[in-house]
Short mmCIF file of C-alpha atoms in Angstrom, two decimals:
data_model
loop_
_atom_site.label_atom_id
_atom_site.label_comp_id
_atom_site.label_asym_id
_atom_site.label_seq_id
_atom_site.Cartn_x
_atom_site.Cartn_y
_atom_site.Cartn_z
CA MET A 9 9.23 -23.14 10.97
CA SER A 10 10.02 -25.43 14.14
CA THR A 11 10.36 -22.67 16.32
CA PRO A 12 7.71 -19.98 15.60
CA ILE A 13 8.73 -15.96 15.21
CA THR A 14 7.60 -14.00 17.54
CA LEU A 15 6.26 -10.27 17.20
CA GLU A 16 9.68 -8.64 18.23
CA GLN A 17 11.91 -10.54 15.98
CA ILE A 18 9.63 -9.58 13.05
CA ARG A 19 10.03 -6.03 13.78
CA ARG A 20 13.50 -5.88 13.64
CA ALA A 21 13.22 -7.37 10.10
CA PRO A 22 14.00 -5.50 7.23
CA LYS A 23 10.57 -4.48 4.90
CA ALA A 24 9.46 -2.83 2.35
CA LEU A 25 6.31 -1.83 1.67
CA LEU A 26 4.64 -0.65 -1.54
CA HIS A 27 0.46 -0.12 -0.52
CA ASP A 28 0.28 2.63 2.45
CA HIS A 29 -1.97 5.25 2.39
CA LEU A 30 -1.13 8.21 3.97
CA ASP A 31 -4.67 9.25 5.49
CA GLY A 32 -4.86 5.84 6.29
CA GLY A 33 -2.02 5.88 8.82
CA LEU A 34 -2.67 9.12 11.00
CA ARG A 35 -1.58 9.20 14.60
CA PRO A 36 -5.18 9.45 16.79
CA ALA A 37 -3.29 12.62 18.76
CA THR A 38 -2.49 13.98 15.63
CA VAL A 39 -5.81 13.72 14.22
CA LEU A 40 -7.00 15.47 17.49
CA ASP A 41 -4.60 17.94 17.84
CA ILE A 42 -5.07 19.15 14.19
CA ALA A 43 -8.94 19.12 14.75
CA GLY A 44 -8.53 21.75 17.84
CA GLN A 45 -6.55 23.94 15.47
CA ILE A 46 -8.36 24.07 12.44
CA GLY A 47 -11.92 24.20 14.35
CA TYR A 48 -12.77 20.36 12.74
CA ASP A 49 -15.65 19.48 15.12
CA GLY A 50 -16.66 16.53 13.35
CA LEU A 51 -14.52 13.56 15.28
CA PRO A 52 -16.86 10.59 17.13
CA ALA A 53 -14.62 10.76 19.76
CA THR A 54 -12.16 13.34 22.23
CA ASP A 55 -9.33 11.56 23.66
CA ALA A 56 -7.10 9.42 21.46
CA ASP A 57 -7.80 5.91 22.59
CA THR A 58 -11.62 5.92 22.23
CA LEU A 59 -10.78 7.89 18.98
CA ALA A 60 -8.78 4.74 17.69
CA ARG A 61 -10.73 2.15 18.89
CA TRP A 62 -13.32 3.80 16.87
CA PHE A 63 -11.54 3.53 13.34
CA HIS A 64 -10.86 -0.07 14.22
CA THR A 65 -14.74 -0.98 14.68
CA GLN A 66 -15.90 0.89 12.08
CA THR A 67 -13.84 0.25 9.22
CA HIS A 68 -14.36 -4.15 10.03
CA SER A 69 -17.30 -3.12 7.81
CA GLY A 70 -16.90 -6.53 5.52
CA SER A 71 -17.85 -3.99 2.32
CA LEU A 72 -15.27 -1.37 1.00
CA GLU A 73 -17.54 1.52 0.55
CA ARG A 74 -18.37 1.17 4.41
CA TYR A 75 -14.59 0.73 4.97
CA LEU A 76 -13.56 4.00 3.37
CA GLU A 77 -16.48 6.22 5.23
CA PRO A 78 -14.02 7.08 8.14
CA PHE A 79 -11.41 9.05 5.93
CA SER A 80 -14.05 12.00 5.52
CA HIS A 81 -12.49 12.44 9.33
CA THR A 82 -8.49 12.00 8.49
CA VAL A 83 -8.81 13.73 5.38
CA ALA A 84 -10.24 16.97 7.10
CA VAL A 85 -7.99 17.49 9.33
CA MET A 86 -5.39 16.99 6.56
CA GLN A 87 -6.25 20.43 4.28
CA THR A 88 -3.14 22.54 5.06
CA PRO A 89 0.47 23.06 4.25
CA GLU A 90 1.07 22.56 7.96
CA ALA A 91 -1.06 19.55 8.39
CA LEU A 92 -0.16 17.54 5.77
CA HIS A 93 3.92 17.94 6.15
CA ARG A 94 3.27 16.66 10.06
CA VAL A 95 1.43 13.81 8.96
CA ALA A 96 3.93 13.30 6.61
CA VAL A 97 6.80 13.59 8.85
CA GLU A 98 5.33 11.18 11.22
CA CYS A 99 3.90 8.36 8.72
CA VAL A 100 8.06 8.34 7.62
CA GLU A 101 8.95 7.59 11.76
CA ASP A 102 6.30 5.15 12.38
CA LEU A 103 7.63 3.36 9.17
CA ALA A 104 11.06 3.57 10.42
CA ALA A 105 10.14 2.41 13.67
CA ASP A 106 8.88 -1.21 12.59
CA SER A 107 11.86 -1.51 10.24
CA VAL A 108 10.07 -0.58 7.05
CA VAL A 109 13.22 0.87 5.00
CA TYR A 110 11.90 1.41 1.70
CA ALA A 111 8.01 2.61 1.16
CA GLU A 112 5.82 3.87 -1.39
CA VAL A 113 2.85 5.79 0.42
CA ARG A 114 0.02 7.08 -1.66
CA PHE A 115 -2.49 9.88 -1.40
CA ALA A 116 -5.11 11.46 -3.35
CA PRO A 117 -4.19 15.52 -4.03
CA GLU A 118 -7.71 15.79 -5.20
CA LEU A 119 -8.99 15.10 -1.32
CA HIS A 120 -7.07 18.01 -0.16
CA ILE A 121 -7.82 21.17 -1.46
CA GLU A 122 -10.87 22.28 0.47
CA ARG A 123 -8.87 25.07 2.26
CA GLY A 124 -7.81 26.44 -0.92
CA LEU A 125 -4.37 24.65 -1.70
CA SER A 126 -3.01 23.61 -5.19
CA PHE A 127 -2.27 20.21 -5.83
CA ASP A 128 1.28 21.15 -6.41
CA GLU A 129 0.93 23.08 -3.12
CA VAL A 130 -0.65 20.02 -1.56
CA VAL A 131 2.59 17.59 -3.22
CA GLU A 132 4.99 19.96 -2.15
CA ALA A 133 4.03 19.48 1.39
CA VAL A 134 4.13 16.23 1.82
CA LEU A 135 7.33 15.98 -0.42
CA ALA A 136 8.87 18.09 2.01
CA GLY A 137 7.50 16.13 5.21
CA PHE A 138 8.30 12.39 3.62
CA ALA A 139 12.01 14.25 3.10
CA ASP A 140 12.21 15.94 6.84
CA GLY A 141 11.07 12.07 8.23
CA GLU A 142 14.13 10.83 6.25
CA ARG A 143 16.25 12.77 7.95
CA ALA A 144 14.92 12.35 11.06
CA ALA A 145 14.68 8.62 10.91
CA ALA A 146 18.33 8.56 9.62
CA ALA A 147 19.71 10.65 12.75
CA ALA A 148 17.92 8.05 14.94
CA GLY A 149 19.41 4.98 13.31
CA ARG A 150 16.90 3.95 11.43
CA PRO A 151 17.48 4.99 7.45
CA ILE A 152 14.32 4.62 5.45
CA VAL A 153 14.12 5.55 1.80
CA VAL A 154 10.12 7.05 1.04
CA ARG A 155 8.89 7.48 -2.31
CA CYS A 156 5.00 8.87 -3.15
CA LEU A 157 2.39 8.00 -5.60
CA VAL A 158 -0.08 10.50 -6.57
CA THR A 159 -3.47 8.83 -6.68
CA ALA A 160 -6.52 9.37 -8.51
CA MET A 161 -10.38 8.84 -7.28
CA ARG A 162 -11.90 6.72 -9.72
CA HIS A 163 -15.15 8.47 -9.38
CA ALA A 164 -13.90 11.84 -10.32
CA ALA A 165 -12.76 12.99 -13.53
CA LEU A 166 -9.34 14.46 -12.55
CA SER A 167 -7.40 11.77 -13.37
CA ARG A 168 -5.78 12.76 -16.43
CA GLU A 169 -4.49 16.16 -14.39
CA ILE A 170 -3.33 14.07 -11.36
CA ALA A 171 -0.78 11.85 -13.67
CA GLU A 172 0.13 15.37 -15.39
CA LEU A 173 0.85 16.22 -11.82
CA ALA A 174 3.19 12.79 -11.17
CA ILE A 175 5.06 13.83 -14.11
CA ARG A 176 5.60 17.31 -12.42
CA PHE A 177 7.01 15.94 -9.74
CA ARG A 178 8.87 12.68 -10.30
CA ASP A 179 12.17 13.82 -10.18
CA LEU A 180 11.37 15.05 -6.44
CA GLY A 181 10.05 12.30 -4.95
CA VAL A 182 6.91 11.07 -6.82
CA VAL A 183 7.35 7.82 -8.30
CA GLY A 184 4.22 6.72 -10.10
CA PHE A 185 0.52 7.11 -10.01
CA ASP A 186 -2.37 4.68 -9.09
CA ILE A 187 -6.66 5.41 -9.12
CA ALA A 188 -8.44 4.32 -6.16
CA GLY A 189 -11.47 4.75 -4.79
CA ALA A 190 -15.21 1.94 -4.72
CA GLU A 191 -14.50 -0.22 -7.78
CA ALA A 192 -18.39 -1.51 -8.39
CA GLY A 193 -19.17 0.85 -11.20
CA PHE A 194 -16.25 2.80 -11.72
CA PRO A 195 -13.84 0.84 -13.66
CA PRO A 196 -10.20 1.58 -14.36
CA SER A 197 -10.70 2.07 -18.14
CA ARG A 198 -12.80 5.08 -17.51
CA HIS A 199 -8.97 6.87 -16.90
CA LEU A 200 -7.35 5.31 -20.05
CA ASP A 201 -6.15 8.82 -21.12
CA ALA A 202 -4.43 8.98 -17.72
CA PHE A 203 -2.70 5.99 -18.39
CA GLU A 204 -1.90 6.78 -22.15
CA TYR A 205 0.12 10.22 -20.32
CA MET A 206 2.08 8.14 -18.26
CA ARG A 207 2.91 5.09 -20.49
CA ASP A 208 3.63 8.57 -23.34
CA ASN A 209 6.10 9.81 -20.47
CA ASN A 210 7.81 6.18 -19.32
CA ALA A 211 6.22 6.39 -16.29
CA ARG A 212 5.20 3.65 -13.85
CA PHE A 213 1.35 2.87 -12.28
CA THR A 214 -0.60 0.92 -10.36
CA ILE A 215 -4.25 0.34 -10.01
CA HIS A 216 -6.82 -0.65 -7.19
CA ALA A 217 -8.18 -3.50 -9.10
CA GLY A 218 -9.43 -7.09 -7.44
CA GLU A 219 -10.51 -5.76 -4.68
CA ALA A 220 -14.13 -5.51 -3.92
CA PHE A 221 -14.95 -6.59 -7.42
CA GLY A 222 -13.46 -9.33 -9.30
CA LEU A 223 -11.91 -10.74 -12.25
CA PRO A 224 -13.05 -8.06 -14.78
CA SER A 225 -11.44 -5.23 -12.90
CA ILE A 226 -8.12 -7.09 -13.22
CA HIS A 227 -8.94 -7.98 -16.46
CA GLU A 228 -9.00 -3.97 -17.42
CA ALA A 229 -6.44 -3.25 -15.23
CA VAL A 230 -4.05 -5.41 -17.35
CA ALA A 231 -5.17 -5.90 -20.77
CA PHE A 232 -6.77 -2.32 -21.20
CA CYS A 233 -5.07 -0.17 -19.05
CA GLY A 234 -1.16 -1.67 -18.91
CA ALA A 235 -0.80 -1.72 -15.36
CA ASP A 236 2.78 -2.11 -13.81
CA ARG A 237 1.26 -3.48 -10.63
CA LEU A 238 -2.23 -3.87 -8.99
CA GLY A 239 -3.30 -2.80 -5.87
CA HIS A 240 -4.67 -5.70 -3.93
CA GLY A 241 -5.54 -8.22 -6.97
CA VAL A 242 -6.45 -10.72 -4.37
CA ARG A 243 -9.92 -11.42 -6.44
CA ILE A 244 -7.12 -13.17 -8.86
CA ALA A 245 -7.60 -16.34 -7.24
CA ASP A 246 -11.33 -16.94 -8.63
CA ASP A 247 -9.32 -17.41 -11.73
CA ILE A 248 -7.54 -20.45 -10.09
CA ALA A 249 -8.69 -23.90 -9.48
CA VAL A 250 -7.59 -26.62 -7.02
CA ASP A 251 -7.91 -30.13 -7.62
CA PRO A 252 -9.32 -31.09 -4.16
CA ASP A 253 -7.30 -34.51 -4.50
CA GLY A 254 -3.82 -34.10 -5.33
CA GLY A 255 -3.77 -30.40 -4.37
CA SER A 256 -2.83 -29.43 -7.67
CA LEU A 257 -3.60 -25.85 -9.41
CA ARG A 258 -5.06 -25.06 -12.79
CA LEU A 259 -4.55 -21.38 -13.54
CA GLY A 260 -7.30 -19.80 -16.17
CA ARG A 261 -5.89 -17.44 -18.73
CA LEU A 262 -6.05 -14.23 -16.41
CA ALA A 263 -4.52 -15.61 -13.59
CA ALA A 264 -1.79 -17.19 -15.75
CA ILE A 265 -1.01 -14.00 -17.97
CA LEU A 266 -0.83 -12.02 -14.45
CA ARG A 267 2.37 -14.77 -13.48
CA ASP A 268 3.78 -14.77 -16.42
CA LYS A 269 4.40 -11.53 -16.58
CA ARG A 270 5.21 -11.29 -13.30
CA ILE A 271 2.81 -8.71 -12.61
CA PRO A 272 3.32 -7.29 -8.44
CA LEU A 273 0.05 -8.29 -6.50
CA GLU A 274 -0.25 -5.66 -3.34
CA LEU A 275 -2.01 -8.00 -0.95
CA CYS A 276 -3.00 -6.61 2.27
CA PRO A 277 -4.31 -9.11 4.35
CA SER A 278 -6.16 -7.27 7.15
CA SER A 279 -7.23 -4.66 4.97
CA ASN A 280 -8.88 -7.44 2.73
CA VAL A 281 -10.36 -9.14 5.67
CA GLN A 282 -12.17 -6.34 7.13
CA THR A 283 -13.65 -4.45 3.39
CA GLY A 284 -15.31 -8.45 2.53
CA ALA A 285 -12.70 -8.83 -0.05
CA VAL A 286 -12.36 -12.43 1.69
CA ARG A 287 -13.57 -13.80 4.83
CA SER A 288 -11.08 -14.59 7.37
CA ILE A 289 -7.03 -14.61 7.13
CA ALA A 290 -7.31 -18.35 7.04
CA GLU A 291 -8.87 -18.20 3.67
CA HIS A 292 -7.02 -15.73 2.50
CA PRO A 293 -5.49 -16.83 -0.92
CA PHE A 294 -1.41 -14.98 0.07
CA ASP A 295 -0.46 -18.88 0.66
CA LEU A 296 -2.03 -19.86 -2.40
CA LEU A 297 -0.55 -17.48 -4.52
CA SER A 298 2.54 -17.71 -2.83
CA ARG A 299 2.64 -21.47 -3.37
CA ALA A 300 1.83 -20.94 -7.06
CA ARG A 301 5.00 -18.42 -7.29
CA PHE A 302 2.44 -15.17 -7.99
CA ARG A 303 5.00 -12.13 -7.02
CA VAL A 304 3.43 -11.95 -3.67
CA THR A 305 3.79 -8.56 -1.68
CA VAL A 306 2.88 -8.10 2.05
CA ASN A 307 1.23 -4.62 2.57
CA THR A 308 -0.59 -2.06 5.03
CA ASP A 309 -3.10 -0.81 2.97
CA ASN A 310 -4.40 1.88 5.97
CA ARG A 311 -2.50 1.59 9.18
CA LEU A 312 -4.75 3.45 11.56
CA MET A 313 -8.39 1.98 9.98
CA SER A 314 -6.49 -1.45 9.98
CA ASN A 315 -4.79 -1.54 13.19
CA THR A 316 -1.83 -3.23 11.92
CA SER A 317 1.69 -2.77 10.81
CA MET A 318 4.26 -4.46 8.27
CA SER A 319 5.35 -6.39 11.39
CA LYS A 320 1.61 -7.72 11.93
CA GLU A 321 1.02 -7.94 9.02
CA MET A 322 3.90 -10.47 8.32
CA LEU A 323 3.62 -11.67 11.98
CA VAL A 324 -0.37 -13.03 10.98
CA LEU A 325 0.52 -14.43 7.94
CA ALA A 326 3.84 -16.73 9.30
CA GLU A 327 1.03 -17.77 11.98
CA THR A 328 -1.63 -19.02 10.08
CA PHE A 329 0.56 -20.27 6.97
CA GLY A 330 3.75 -21.44 8.62
CA TYR A 331 6.07 -18.66 7.16
CA GLY A 332 9.52 -18.73 8.36
CA TRP A 333 12.52 -16.72 7.76
CA ASN A 334 12.97 -17.39 3.78
CA ASP A 335 9.35 -16.86 3.50
CA LEU A 336 9.50 -13.42 5.25
CA ARG A 337 12.65 -12.34 3.21
CA ARG A 338 10.73 -13.69 -0.17
CA PHE A 339 8.05 -11.33 0.08
CA THR A 340 10.28 -8.38 1.25
CA VAL A 341 12.57 -9.26 -1.86
CA ASN A 342 9.50 -9.56 -4.37
CA ALA A 343 8.55 -6.15 -2.94
CA MET A 344 11.47 -4.31 -3.45
CA LYS A 345 12.01 -5.43 -6.74
CA SER A 346 8.35 -4.01 -7.59
CA ALA A 347 9.48 -0.80 -6.68
CA PHE A 348 9.14 1.84 -8.69
CA ILE A 349 12.72 3.51 -8.30
CA GLY A 350 15.42 2.92 -10.30
CA PHE A 351 17.25 -0.42 -11.03
CA ASP A 352 20.21 0.57 -9.19
CA GLN A 353 18.29 1.66 -6.23
CA ARG A 354 16.55 -1.38 -5.83
CA VAL A 355 20.00 -3.47 -6.13
CA GLU A 356 21.63 -1.48 -3.80
CA ILE A 357 18.25 -1.81 -1.10
CA ILE A 358 18.22 -5.83 -1.53
CA GLU A 359 21.84 -6.48 -1.46
CA GLU A 360 23.04 -3.86 1.07
CA VAL A 361 20.47 -3.90 3.23
CA ILE A 362 17.52 -6.77 3.21
CA LYS A 363 19.40 -9.78 2.76
CA PRO A 364 22.70 -8.62 5.15
CA ARG A 365 20.12 -8.04 7.63
CA TYR A 366 17.53 -11.38 7.30
CA ALA A 367 21.08 -13.50 7.34
CA GLU A 368 21.61 -11.82 10.74
CA LEU A 369 18.34 -12.66 11.92
CA GLU A 370 18.75 -16.00 10.22
CA ARG A 371 21.61 -16.89 11.70
CA PRO A 372 21.21 -19.31 14.91
CA ALA A 373 21.10 -17.88 18.35
#
């Protein structure tokens, strides 16, 4: 890459996002506002800038378990239909402002019933917010398609019920199912009933695996559970040997089957450093996996917690590994190919939105 790509240029590039948590992307001012409305007094700060810094600092923990602790505050202010709707609208607006043209945003309905909402009411409020956000973004000249993944917490016993929820709302904006939470001690195979239910209904699902825990969680997610995608999956690099002399790669059996089956990896570079999955961006296996032709995608994970956006994630990768527009376009097309919407919709966004807009960016000034 002869001329480095700037953040402002990347902000204009169309993006596809597969791994973004609704409760990890709130605006700090919104957290404060809703907390005041509902009488929640547990926040560690009383102004938006200080609160934002607190979230950023707390989640740079080096541990997935500690990284997840600050979510207690965002979840606490997402317990009413009005709050869920507002957070969903603002999520869409913020993504559209970053030139995201397609996003799958996930959340765990079981975390939002403390004030008496049913699972269906929680999902209805979020989907209505996404729809209103899409309309607002289109009116502002930033069209975006946002779909929902419903998540079950892997330490709980509600995964089958959440899977059924995904199927009930599959034609209303929910396109898939996920499990999340601390990986150690909670293998994905504990939730086989939910995954079998999704397969029985010809539905799609992703699994958080290979982040805090290593190859065994990836193996279970793929071999036992049949995951369509892997949430993070960064530890698959443990199954790849690099020849120190020639730089050639030797893939183990698990890495080979992931690549052969084109199972998408929902990589979240900044988050992976903050949770201790990798030590630094420079040591992140994103480039190793990209060069080995795995289906890598770029994601935010939690925009508030990680103080990030899709543009920032792409920029740090471009600066670290020397990526150019061809690379960023490939990662974006990878994500769009891997989306859980229908084939015709995926092709339409790739051919009519992503490729033409990248062609404009690549054209010499």
